[in-house]
Short mmCIF file of C-alpha atoms in Angstrom, two decimals:
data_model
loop_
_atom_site.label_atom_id
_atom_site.label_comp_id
_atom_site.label_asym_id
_atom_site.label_seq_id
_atom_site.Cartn_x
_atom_site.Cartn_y
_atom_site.Cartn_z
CA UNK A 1 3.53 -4.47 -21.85
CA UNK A 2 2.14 -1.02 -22.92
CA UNK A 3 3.43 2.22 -21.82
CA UNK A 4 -0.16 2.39 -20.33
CA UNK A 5 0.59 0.03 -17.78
CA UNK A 6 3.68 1.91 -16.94
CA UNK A 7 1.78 5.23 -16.95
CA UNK A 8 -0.87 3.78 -14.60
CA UNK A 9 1.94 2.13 -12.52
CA UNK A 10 3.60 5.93 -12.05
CA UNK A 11 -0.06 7.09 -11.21
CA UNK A 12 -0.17 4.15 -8.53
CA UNK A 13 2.88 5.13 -7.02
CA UNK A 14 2.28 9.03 -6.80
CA UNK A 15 -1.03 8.03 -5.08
CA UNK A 16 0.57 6.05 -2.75
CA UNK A 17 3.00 8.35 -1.63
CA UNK A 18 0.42 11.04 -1.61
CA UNK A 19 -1.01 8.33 1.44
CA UNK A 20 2.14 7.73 3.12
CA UNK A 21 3.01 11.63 3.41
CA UNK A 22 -0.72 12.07 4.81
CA UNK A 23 -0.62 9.09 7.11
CA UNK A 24 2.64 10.18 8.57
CA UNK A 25 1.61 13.88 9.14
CA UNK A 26 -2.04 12.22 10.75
CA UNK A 27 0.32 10.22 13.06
CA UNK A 28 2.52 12.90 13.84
CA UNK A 29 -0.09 15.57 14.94
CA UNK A 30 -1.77 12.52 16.98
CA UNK A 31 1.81 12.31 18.72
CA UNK A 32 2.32 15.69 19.09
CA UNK A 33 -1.60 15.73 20.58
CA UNK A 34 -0.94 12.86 22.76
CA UNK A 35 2.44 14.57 24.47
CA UNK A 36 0.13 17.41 25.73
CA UNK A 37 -2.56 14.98 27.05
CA UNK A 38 -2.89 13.60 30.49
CA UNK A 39 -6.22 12.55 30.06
CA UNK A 40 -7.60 9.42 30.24
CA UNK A 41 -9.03 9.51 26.43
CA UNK A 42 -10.13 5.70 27.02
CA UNK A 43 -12.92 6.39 29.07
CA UNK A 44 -14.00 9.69 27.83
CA UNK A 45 -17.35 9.25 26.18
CA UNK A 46 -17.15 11.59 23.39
CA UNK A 47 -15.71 10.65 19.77
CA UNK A 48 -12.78 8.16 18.92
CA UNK A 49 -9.87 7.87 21.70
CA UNK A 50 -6.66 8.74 21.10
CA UNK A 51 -5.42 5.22 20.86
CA UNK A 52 -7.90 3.78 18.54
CA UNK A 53 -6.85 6.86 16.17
CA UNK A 54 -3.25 6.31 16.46
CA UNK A 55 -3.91 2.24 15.60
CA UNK A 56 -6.36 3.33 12.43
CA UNK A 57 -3.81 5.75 11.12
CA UNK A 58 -0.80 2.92 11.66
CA UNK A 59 -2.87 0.68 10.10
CA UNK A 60 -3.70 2.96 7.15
CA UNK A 61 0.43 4.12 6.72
CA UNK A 62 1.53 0.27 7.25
CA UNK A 63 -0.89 -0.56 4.42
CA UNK A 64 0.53 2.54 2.14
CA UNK A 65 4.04 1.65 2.81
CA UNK A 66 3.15 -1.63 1.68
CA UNK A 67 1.86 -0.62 -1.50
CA UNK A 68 4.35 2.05 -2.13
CA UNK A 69 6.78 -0.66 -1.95
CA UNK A 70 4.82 -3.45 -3.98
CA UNK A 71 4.52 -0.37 -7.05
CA UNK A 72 8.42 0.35 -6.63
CA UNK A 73 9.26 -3.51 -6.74
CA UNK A 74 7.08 -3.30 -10.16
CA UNK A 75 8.36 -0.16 -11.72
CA UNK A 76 11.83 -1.92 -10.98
CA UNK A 77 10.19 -5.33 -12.78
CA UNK A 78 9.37 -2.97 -15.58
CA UNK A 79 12.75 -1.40 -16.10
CA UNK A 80 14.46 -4.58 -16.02
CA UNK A 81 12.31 -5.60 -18.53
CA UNK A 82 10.41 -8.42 -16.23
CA UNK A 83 7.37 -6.84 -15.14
CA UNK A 84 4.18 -8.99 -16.24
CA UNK A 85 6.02 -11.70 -16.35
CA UNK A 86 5.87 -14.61 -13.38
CA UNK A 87 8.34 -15.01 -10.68
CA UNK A 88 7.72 -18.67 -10.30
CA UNK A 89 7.13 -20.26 -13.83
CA UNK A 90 8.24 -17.11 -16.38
CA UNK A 91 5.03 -16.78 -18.03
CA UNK A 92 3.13 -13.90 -18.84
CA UNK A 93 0.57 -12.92 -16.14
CA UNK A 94 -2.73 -12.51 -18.01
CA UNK A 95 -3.42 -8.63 -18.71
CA UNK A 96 -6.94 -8.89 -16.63
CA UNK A 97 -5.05 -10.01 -13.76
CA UNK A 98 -2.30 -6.85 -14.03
CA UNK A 99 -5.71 -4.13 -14.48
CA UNK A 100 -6.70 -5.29 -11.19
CA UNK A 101 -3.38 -6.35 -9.55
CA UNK A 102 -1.12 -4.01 -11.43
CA UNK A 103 2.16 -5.77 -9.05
CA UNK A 104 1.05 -8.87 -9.34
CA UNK A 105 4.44 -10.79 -9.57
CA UNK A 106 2.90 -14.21 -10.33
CA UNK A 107 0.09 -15.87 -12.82
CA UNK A 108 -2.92 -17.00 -11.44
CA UNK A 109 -2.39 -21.12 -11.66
CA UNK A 110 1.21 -20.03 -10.03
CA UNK A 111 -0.44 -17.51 -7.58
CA UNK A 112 -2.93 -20.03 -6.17
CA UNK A 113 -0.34 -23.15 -6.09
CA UNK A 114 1.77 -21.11 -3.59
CA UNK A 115 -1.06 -19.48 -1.73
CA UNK A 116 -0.79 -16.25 -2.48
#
C-alpha cells in the first residue's frame, strides 16, 4: 500500500472526529435545551420536536463513532503492516475496493461469502 492510502486514511479519521466532536456538542445543547423545557414539544406544530432532534443527532454520532472506530482499526491494520490485506483468506483486497471502502477488512469473494 501507498503512503496515499495512509494519508487519505489520516484525512478519514480527522473528518470523523471533526463529526463526533460536533455530534456530541449538538446532543449536548439539545440536553441542556431539554432540562429547561416543560413543554410538550410533541404536539407543538412548529419545526422538528425535541425528540426527533435528539434521535437524528444519536443517529448521526452512533454512525461517526462507528467510523471513527472502523478508520482507527485500519490505521492499526496499517501499522502492523496488515492493512489491505483480508481477514478471512490473507489476500490482497483489490485497490478499487479500498478507494471506496478505505477499512474494508475483507476481499470482495470473502466479503460476500460471509455477508458482509
Amino acid at each position: 500500500m501507498t503512503s496515499d492510502a495512509h494519508a487519505r486514511l489520516e484525512q478519514l479519521r480527522a473528518q470523523a472526529a471533526e463529526r463526533v466532536a460536533a455530534t456530541g456538542a449538538a446532543l449536548a445543547e439539545l440536553m441542556h435545551d431539554r432540562e429547561g423545557s416543560n413543554d410538550d414539544d410533541e404536539h407543538d406544530p412548529e419545526g422538528v420536536t425535541l425528540s426527533s432532534e435528539w434521535s437524528r443527532l444519536t443517529g448521526l454520532a452512533e454512525a461517526a463513532a462507528s467510523e471513527l472506530r472502523q478508520v482507527d482499526d485500519a490505521i492499526a491494520r496499517w501499522d502492523a503492516g496488515a492493512y489491505g490485506l483480508c481477514a478471512n483468506c490473507g489476500r490482497p483486497i483489490p485497490q478499487a475496493r479500498l478507494e471506496v471502502r478505505p477499512f474494508a477488512t475483507h476481499c470482495v469473494a470473502c466479503a460476500e461469502k460471509l455477508g458482509l
